[in-house]
Amino acid sequence: MKIVSLKTFIMHVPVSKTVIGDSTHTVTHWGMPGVMIEADNGLVGYGYSGTHADLVTDRLITNIISEVFAPMLIGEDPAEVRYLNRKLSRSSTNIWVGRGGLMQMALSAIDIALWDLKAKEVEQPLWKVLGGSKEAKVAAYNTDCGWLVRDTPELVDDCKKMIFEEGFNAIKMKIGKPNPKDDMLRIEAVRNAIGNDAQLMVDANAKWDISTAKQYGTRLADFDITWFEEPMWHEDVLSHKILAEHISTPIALGELLYQFDTYKEFVVAGAVDYLQPDATRCGGITAVWEIADLGMAFNLPVTPHHGDMMQAQLHLVMAHPSCSLLEYIPWTLDCFEHPVIVKDGFYQTPTAPGAGTTLRKDAMERFCVK
Ligand SMILES: [Mg+2]
């Protein structure tokens, strides 16, 4: 099998309600700048990154794919995914101008498309290619009920619906209101509404400073919070280390880290308890697997960011021993030929060949922008 072409695309898919917001961003659409990699046997691999649907920066990502990385890939065997990931990530261009942000997001889309091709070539779902088992149980936790822009009654209703009507056993809500006391009241209202059996996580999206995080992070223990996600600025290892020594609630982070070495700094410092790599940002399935190995070495669970927008991660989570829980946000479900299915709080085992990333033609016609 040899790579014969790379075709880029940008999709902007509407999110579930009119607007979605956390402490840092509000979005109306989810951006999927991606690539279709075609092989000489006619197979096509699909991969994409994930953005807040900004056309200007999405174009930069697809330009990197087509102008920088594509010439390095034409003629290569797409099944040699780890070798190709290394070839691109250690290319002089990447070392000189990249290693994070746009370059890494472009690399992520390519890596996911290559894994999709590799699994399609052998006509197996990717989890099997990665050595996983159909017996693997992957729990889903739902974030699409806990947005900060929703008032407390709506937040409570949405969270109750996920637990009592849709069968989830775990949900996550956003915090980071101007007054943290309001966050505490909202957490208390949700915990009281969903009962003590369901898992509840909170996510500050890097809003707080160390003083706020210490003062209010301590109170999270009163509500049996599974983890406190992104309490402070993304790369601030020292502050997270101090916080981890101060509060009993475990700390989760990683969705906006782009480099293995940054994860390593957090892990070695004891500044994180749950690792949350995102395959569409940190370098694809190859990179998430390496970060999951890092987690395993330090006995840390790995719970990748955004399970549904990057369906490929389900395959990885099924196969890696450090993973058993995956985020669920259903905004882009209708875009895929084989969307993930959650039943009674658990992902169903994918059976179609590939990474689950193949996009529907009608969805591409509908949501692609130029
Ligand atoms: Mg988050």
Short mmCIF file of C-alpha atoms and ligand atoms in Angstrom, two decimals:
data_model
loop_
_atom_site.label_atom_id
_atom_site.label_comp_id
_atom_site.label_asym_id
_atom_site.label_seq_id
_atom_site.Cartn_x
_atom_site.Cartn_y
_atom_site.Cartn_z
CA MET A 1 0.00 0.00 0.00
CA LYS A 2 1.31 3.42 -0.96
CA ILE A 3 -0.03 6.94 -0.37
CA VAL A 4 -1.05 8.59 -3.64
CA SER A 5 -2.87 11.74 -2.50
CA LEU A 6 -3.94 13.87 0.46
CA LYS A 7 -7.10 15.96 0.18
CA THR A 8 -7.91 18.44 2.93
CA PHE A 9 -11.30 19.69 4.10
CA ILE A 10 -12.76 21.95 6.77
CA MET A 11 -16.12 21.17 8.37
CA HIS A 12 -17.98 23.51 10.71
CA VAL A 13 -20.68 21.48 12.46
CA PRO A 14 -23.38 23.20 14.57
CA VAL A 15 -23.27 22.27 18.27
CA SER A 16 -26.29 20.84 20.03
CA LYS A 17 -27.94 24.02 21.26
CA THR A 18 -27.69 27.59 19.99
CA VAL A 19 -24.52 28.36 21.90
CA ILE A 20 -22.20 26.40 24.19
CA GLY A 21 -19.99 28.03 26.76
CA ASP A 22 -17.45 27.29 29.47
CA SER A 23 -15.35 29.69 31.53
CA THR A 24 -13.10 30.47 28.57
CA HIS A 25 -14.95 29.94 25.28
CA THR A 26 -18.36 30.14 23.68
CA VAL A 27 -18.93 28.24 20.44
CA THR A 28 -21.77 27.82 17.97
CA HIS A 29 -19.97 25.32 15.69
CA TRP A 30 -17.32 22.64 16.08
CA GLY A 31 -14.44 22.90 13.61
CA MET A 32 -13.00 19.80 11.92
CA PRO A 33 -10.05 20.70 9.70
CA GLY A 34 -9.05 17.33 8.31
CA VAL A 35 -7.60 15.15 5.62
CA MET A 36 -8.54 12.23 3.42
CA ILE A 37 -5.46 10.14 2.60
CA GLU A 38 -5.87 7.95 -0.46
CA ALA A 39 -3.80 4.81 -1.04
CA ASP A 40 -2.97 3.09 -4.35
CA ASN A 41 -5.40 0.25 -3.54
CA GLY A 42 -8.33 2.71 -3.49
CA LEU A 43 -8.74 2.82 0.29
CA VAL A 44 -9.19 6.24 1.93
CA GLY A 45 -8.27 7.11 5.52
CA TYR A 46 -10.06 9.95 7.32
CA GLY A 47 -8.53 12.09 10.05
CA TYR A 48 -9.23 15.47 11.56
CA SER A 49 -8.36 17.91 14.30
CA GLY A 50 -10.86 19.74 16.54
CA THR A 51 -11.20 23.52 16.83
CA HIS A 52 -13.58 26.30 17.83
CA ALA A 53 -14.46 26.69 14.11
CA ASP A 54 -12.33 29.68 13.22
CA LEU A 55 -11.98 29.56 9.44
CA VAL A 56 -8.75 31.56 9.35
CA THR A 57 -6.83 29.24 11.68
CA ASP A 58 -8.56 26.13 10.32
CA ARG A 59 -7.14 27.08 6.91
CA LEU A 60 -3.67 27.33 8.44
CA ILE A 61 -4.00 23.75 9.70
CA THR A 62 -5.14 22.36 6.33
CA ASN A 63 -2.42 24.39 4.58
CA ILE A 64 0.20 22.75 6.80
CA ILE A 65 -1.21 19.34 5.83
CA SER A 66 -1.19 20.02 2.10
CA GLU A 67 1.87 22.26 1.79
CA VAL A 68 4.25 20.96 4.48
CA PHE A 69 3.40 17.36 5.32
CA ALA A 70 1.86 15.98 2.12
CA PRO A 71 5.16 16.05 0.13
CA MET A 72 6.78 14.00 2.93
CA LEU A 73 4.04 11.35 2.68
CA ILE A 74 3.41 10.71 -1.02
CA GLY A 75 4.75 7.27 -1.96
CA GLU A 76 5.07 6.11 1.67
CA ASP A 77 3.31 3.01 3.07
CA PRO A 78 0.49 4.41 5.25
CA ALA A 79 0.48 1.29 7.44
CA GLU A 80 3.88 2.32 8.85
CA VAL A 81 2.10 4.83 11.08
CA ARG A 82 4.56 5.17 13.96
CA TYR A 83 7.48 5.59 11.56
CA LEU A 84 5.58 8.25 9.59
CA ASN A 85 4.48 10.11 12.73
CA ARG A 86 8.13 10.25 13.80
CA LYS A 87 9.24 11.30 10.31
CA LEU A 88 6.89 14.30 10.35
CA SER A 89 7.25 15.29 14.00
CA ARG A 90 11.06 15.17 13.84
CA SER A 91 11.30 16.84 10.41
CA SER A 92 13.41 19.96 10.43
CA THR A 93 10.35 22.09 9.53
CA ASN A 94 8.43 20.79 12.52
CA ILE A 95 11.37 21.23 14.87
CA TRP A 96 11.99 24.76 13.60
CA VAL A 97 8.51 26.31 13.48
CA GLY A 98 6.21 23.82 15.18
CA ARG A 99 6.12 21.17 17.91
CA GLY A 100 2.89 22.63 19.30
CA GLY A 101 -0.37 24.22 18.20
CA LEU A 102 -1.09 24.30 14.47
CA MET A 103 1.68 21.95 13.35
CA GLN A 104 0.72 19.34 15.95
CA MET A 105 -2.97 19.59 15.05
CA ALA A 106 -2.14 19.02 11.38
CA LEU A 107 0.02 16.04 12.34
CA SER A 108 -2.85 14.72 14.50
CA ALA A 109 -5.28 14.69 11.57
CA ILE A 110 -2.74 12.85 9.41
CA ASP A 111 -1.90 10.29 12.10
CA ILE A 112 -5.57 9.44 12.68
CA ALA A 113 -6.14 9.04 8.92
CA LEU A 114 -3.12 6.71 8.70
CA TRP A 115 -4.41 4.48 11.53
CA ASP A 116 -7.80 4.43 9.79
CA LEU A 117 -6.09 3.24 6.59
CA LYS A 118 -3.97 0.67 8.41
CA ALA A 119 -7.06 -0.90 9.97
CA LYS A 120 -9.07 -0.74 6.75
CA GLU A 121 -6.29 -2.54 4.87
CA VAL A 122 -6.65 -5.58 7.12
CA GLU A 123 -10.45 -5.16 7.29
CA GLN A 124 -10.51 -4.93 11.09
CA PRO A 125 -11.73 -2.30 13.55
CA LEU A 126 -8.77 -0.34 14.87
CA TRP A 127 -9.16 -1.62 18.45
CA LYS A 128 -8.29 -5.09 17.16
CA VAL A 129 -5.26 -3.85 15.23
CA LEU A 130 -4.10 -2.18 18.46
CA GLY A 131 -4.42 -5.48 20.31
CA GLY A 132 -7.65 -4.82 22.17
CA SER A 133 -10.51 -7.18 22.99
CA LYS A 134 -14.23 -7.05 22.24
CA GLU A 135 -14.71 -7.73 25.95
CA ALA A 136 -13.27 -4.31 26.87
CA LYS A 137 -15.77 -2.20 28.83
CA VAL A 138 -15.45 1.53 28.18
CA ALA A 139 -17.66 3.78 30.29
CA ALA A 140 -18.89 7.09 28.85
CA TYR A 141 -19.17 10.28 30.82
CA ASN A 142 -21.35 13.02 29.38
CA THR A 143 -20.22 16.65 29.30
CA ASP A 144 -23.02 17.92 27.08
CA CYS A 145 -25.25 18.71 30.05
CA GLY A 146 -23.03 20.85 32.23
CA TRP A 147 -22.31 24.03 30.30
CA LEU A 148 -21.58 27.19 32.22
CA VAL A 149 -23.91 29.32 30.08
CA ARG A 150 -26.95 27.40 31.32
CA ASP A 151 -28.73 28.76 34.37
CA THR A 152 -28.92 26.53 37.42
CA PRO A 153 -32.45 25.09 36.86
CA GLU A 154 -31.61 24.20 33.25
CA LEU A 155 -28.24 22.77 34.30
CA VAL A 156 -29.90 20.59 36.94
CA ASP A 157 -32.61 19.40 34.54
CA ASP A 158 -30.04 18.50 31.87
CA CYS A 159 -27.85 16.60 34.34
CA LYS A 160 -30.82 14.68 35.77
CA LYS A 161 -31.90 13.76 32.25
CA MET A 162 -28.49 12.26 31.46
CA ILE A 163 -28.45 10.15 34.62
CA PHE A 164 -32.09 9.11 34.96
CA GLU A 165 -33.30 9.05 31.34
CA GLU A 166 -30.26 8.48 29.12
CA GLY A 167 -28.50 5.95 31.33
CA PHE A 168 -25.15 7.65 31.94
CA ASN A 169 -23.45 6.89 35.24
CA ALA A 170 -21.05 9.84 35.05
CA ILE A 171 -21.35 13.48 34.00
CA LYS A 172 -19.16 16.59 33.99
CA MET A 173 -20.16 20.18 34.64
CA LYS A 174 -18.31 23.41 33.96
CA ILE A 175 -17.30 25.87 36.67
CA GLY A 176 -15.64 29.28 36.56
CA LYS A 177 -18.43 31.76 37.25
CA PRO A 178 -17.27 35.31 38.10
CA ASN A 179 -18.02 34.51 41.76
CA PRO A 180 -16.77 31.01 42.73
CA LYS A 181 -19.44 30.85 45.44
CA ASP A 182 -21.97 30.52 42.61
CA ASP A 183 -20.02 27.51 41.31
CA MET A 184 -20.27 25.84 44.71
CA LEU A 185 -24.05 26.39 44.79
CA ARG A 186 -24.40 24.94 41.27
CA ILE A 187 -22.30 21.87 42.17
CA GLU A 188 -24.37 21.32 45.31
CA ALA A 189 -27.60 21.59 43.30
CA VAL A 190 -26.40 19.06 40.73
CA ARG A 191 -25.07 16.60 43.32
CA ASN A 192 -28.35 16.76 45.24
CA ALA A 193 -30.32 16.21 42.03
CA ILE A 194 -28.35 13.23 40.68
CA GLY A 195 -27.78 11.47 44.00
CA ASN A 196 -24.62 9.99 45.43
CA ASP A 197 -24.17 7.01 43.12
CA ALA A 198 -23.37 8.91 39.91
CA GLN A 199 -19.87 10.16 39.22
CA LEU A 200 -19.59 13.95 38.96
CA MET A 201 -16.58 15.84 37.58
CA VAL A 202 -16.00 19.61 37.41
CA ASP A 203 -13.99 21.56 34.82
CA ALA A 204 -12.73 25.13 35.26
CA ASN A 205 -11.14 25.34 31.78
CA ALA A 206 -7.99 26.94 33.23
CA LYS A 207 -9.89 29.91 34.66
CA TRP A 208 -8.71 30.07 38.25
CA ASP A 209 -5.52 31.32 39.91
CA ILE A 210 -3.78 29.37 42.64
CA SER A 211 -5.51 31.24 45.50
CA THR A 212 -9.00 30.58 44.12
CA ALA A 213 -8.13 27.00 43.25
CA LYS A 214 -6.84 26.29 46.77
CA GLN A 215 -9.74 28.00 48.56
CA TYR A 216 -12.58 26.51 46.51
CA GLY A 217 -10.83 23.33 45.40
CA THR A 218 -10.79 22.23 49.05
CA ARG A 219 -14.59 22.40 49.15
CA LEU A 220 -15.01 20.00 46.24
CA ALA A 221 -14.44 17.09 48.62
CA ASP A 222 -17.85 17.87 50.17
CA PHE A 223 -19.52 16.87 46.90
CA ASP A 224 -17.54 13.71 46.13
CA ILE A 225 -16.08 15.09 42.89
CA THR A 226 -14.23 12.44 40.85
CA TRP A 227 -11.78 14.97 39.44
CA PHE A 228 -11.13 18.70 39.23
CA GLU A 229 -10.28 19.41 35.59
CA GLU A 230 -8.01 22.20 34.30
CA PRO A 231 -8.14 24.31 37.46
CA MET A 232 -5.39 26.69 36.26
CA TRP A 233 -3.37 27.76 33.23
CA HIS A 234 -2.60 24.81 30.99
CA GLU A 235 1.20 24.58 31.21
CA ASP A 236 1.68 25.78 34.80
CA VAL A 237 3.24 22.68 36.34
CA LEU A 238 4.33 24.31 39.61
CA SER A 239 0.89 25.71 40.52
CA HIS A 240 -0.75 22.34 39.87
CA LYS A 241 1.87 20.60 41.99
CA ILE A 242 1.13 23.01 44.86
CA LEU A 243 -2.61 22.51 44.42
CA ALA A 244 -2.27 18.73 44.33
CA GLU A 245 -0.54 18.88 47.72
CA HIS A 246 -3.31 21.13 49.10
CA ILE A 247 -6.57 19.45 48.05
CA SER A 248 -7.80 15.86 48.21
CA THR A 249 -9.85 15.94 44.98
CA PRO A 250 -7.78 14.45 42.11
CA ILE A 251 -6.61 16.81 39.35
CA ALA A 252 -7.23 16.09 35.65
CA LEU A 253 -5.66 17.90 32.69
CA GLY A 254 -4.07 17.53 29.30
CA GLU A 255 -6.64 18.48 26.65
CA LEU A 256 -4.56 21.49 25.60
CA LEU A 257 -1.09 20.03 25.98
CA TYR A 258 0.61 19.27 22.70
CA GLN A 259 3.84 17.57 23.67
CA PHE A 260 4.76 14.29 25.38
CA ASP A 261 7.44 16.12 27.37
CA THR A 262 4.88 18.48 28.91
CA TYR A 263 2.81 15.52 30.13
CA LYS A 264 6.00 14.04 31.52
CA GLU A 265 6.75 17.21 33.49
CA PHE A 266 3.28 17.14 35.10
CA VAL A 267 3.49 13.44 35.87
CA VAL A 268 6.99 13.48 37.35
CA ALA A 269 6.09 16.54 39.46
CA GLY A 270 3.03 14.77 40.91
CA ALA A 271 0.90 17.63 39.56
CA VAL A 272 -1.79 15.52 37.86
CA ASP A 273 -3.92 12.45 38.70
CA TYR A 274 -5.90 11.84 35.48
CA LEU A 275 -4.23 12.35 32.08
CA GLN A 276 -6.52 13.70 29.34
CA PRO A 277 -4.69 13.67 26.00
CA ASP A 278 -6.65 14.57 22.88
CA ALA A 279 -5.74 12.62 19.74
CA THR A 280 -6.84 15.48 17.48
CA ARG A 281 -4.38 17.87 19.11
CA CYS A 282 -1.40 16.12 20.68
CA GLY A 283 -0.21 14.12 17.65
CA GLY A 284 -2.89 11.53 16.93
CA ILE A 285 -3.47 7.99 18.11
CA THR A 286 0.30 7.39 18.13
CA ALA A 287 0.87 10.21 20.62
CA VAL A 288 -2.07 9.31 22.88
CA TRP A 289 -0.82 5.73 23.07
CA GLU A 290 2.63 6.96 24.20
CA ILE A 291 1.02 9.25 26.81
CA ALA A 292 -1.12 6.33 28.00
CA ASP A 293 2.08 4.31 28.41
CA LEU A 294 3.44 7.18 30.52
CA GLY A 295 0.29 7.07 32.65
CA MET A 296 0.65 3.32 33.09
CA ALA A 297 4.25 3.73 34.24
CA PHE A 298 3.07 6.05 37.03
CA ASN A 299 -0.20 4.22 37.82
CA LEU A 300 -2.33 7.11 36.53
CA PRO A 301 -5.64 6.55 34.72
CA VAL A 302 -5.86 8.01 31.22
CA THR A 303 -9.23 9.44 30.18
CA PRO A 304 -8.95 11.03 26.71
CA HIS A 305 -10.68 14.30 25.99
CA HIS A 306 -13.81 14.31 23.77
CA GLY A 307 -14.74 10.76 22.97
CA ASP A 308 -17.28 11.38 20.30
CA MET A 309 -15.69 14.08 18.21
CA MET A 310 -12.72 11.87 17.76
CA GLN A 311 -14.26 8.47 17.41
CA ALA A 312 -10.87 6.94 16.88
CA GLN A 313 -10.09 7.37 20.56
CA LEU A 314 -12.66 4.76 21.50
CA HIS A 315 -10.53 2.15 19.73
CA LEU A 316 -7.44 3.24 21.61
CA VAL A 317 -9.25 3.31 24.96
CA MET A 318 -10.55 -0.23 24.30
CA ALA A 319 -7.01 -1.45 23.69
CA HIS A 320 -4.85 0.35 26.27
CA PRO A 321 -4.76 -1.01 29.86
CA SER A 322 -4.60 2.49 31.41
CA CYS A 323 -7.92 3.56 29.86
CA SER A 324 -11.49 2.67 30.82
CA LEU A 325 -13.43 5.96 30.69
CA LEU A 326 -14.01 8.27 27.72
CA GLU A 327 -15.71 11.65 27.40
CA TYR A 328 -18.94 11.81 25.37
CA ILE A 329 -20.15 14.88 23.47
CA PRO A 330 -22.55 14.04 20.65
CA TRP A 331 -22.29 17.15 18.43
CA THR A 332 -20.78 15.45 15.38
CA LEU A 333 -22.45 12.02 15.59
CA ASP A 334 -24.43 12.53 12.38
CA CYS A 335 -21.28 13.20 10.39
CA PHE A 336 -19.95 9.63 10.58
CA GLU A 337 -20.81 6.49 8.67
CA HIS A 338 -20.40 4.49 11.88
CA PRO A 339 -21.08 6.83 14.83
CA VAL A 340 -20.26 5.60 18.32
CA ILE A 341 -23.17 4.19 20.31
CA VAL A 342 -23.55 4.45 24.08
CA LYS A 343 -25.94 2.10 25.86
CA ASP A 344 -26.53 2.05 29.62
CA GLY A 345 -23.50 4.29 30.09
CA PHE A 346 -21.05 2.15 28.10
CA TYR A 347 -19.72 2.44 24.56
CA GLN A 348 -20.73 -0.37 22.24
CA THR A 349 -17.91 -2.25 20.50
CA PRO A 350 -17.29 -0.88 16.98
CA THR A 351 -17.32 -3.57 14.30
CA ALA A 352 -16.66 -1.71 11.04
CA PRO A 353 -13.11 -1.80 9.60
CA GLY A 354 -11.03 1.29 10.34
CA ALA A 355 -10.85 3.91 13.05
CA GLY A 356 -14.53 4.89 12.85
CA THR A 357 -13.59 8.23 11.31
CA THR A 358 -15.10 7.79 7.83
CA LEU A 359 -17.30 10.80 7.13
CA ARG A 360 -20.68 10.66 5.40
CA LYS A 361 -20.73 12.29 1.98
CA ASP A 362 -23.93 14.19 2.74
CA ALA A 363 -22.43 15.55 5.98
CA MET A 364 -19.36 16.77 4.10
CA GLU A 365 -21.54 18.45 1.49
CA ARG A 366 -23.57 20.09 4.20
CA PHE A 367 -20.89 21.24 6.62
CA CYS A 368 -17.73 21.79 4.55
CA VAL A 369 -16.58 25.41 4.30
CA LYS A 370 -13.77 26.92 2.24
MG MG B 1 -12.13 20.12 29.66
#
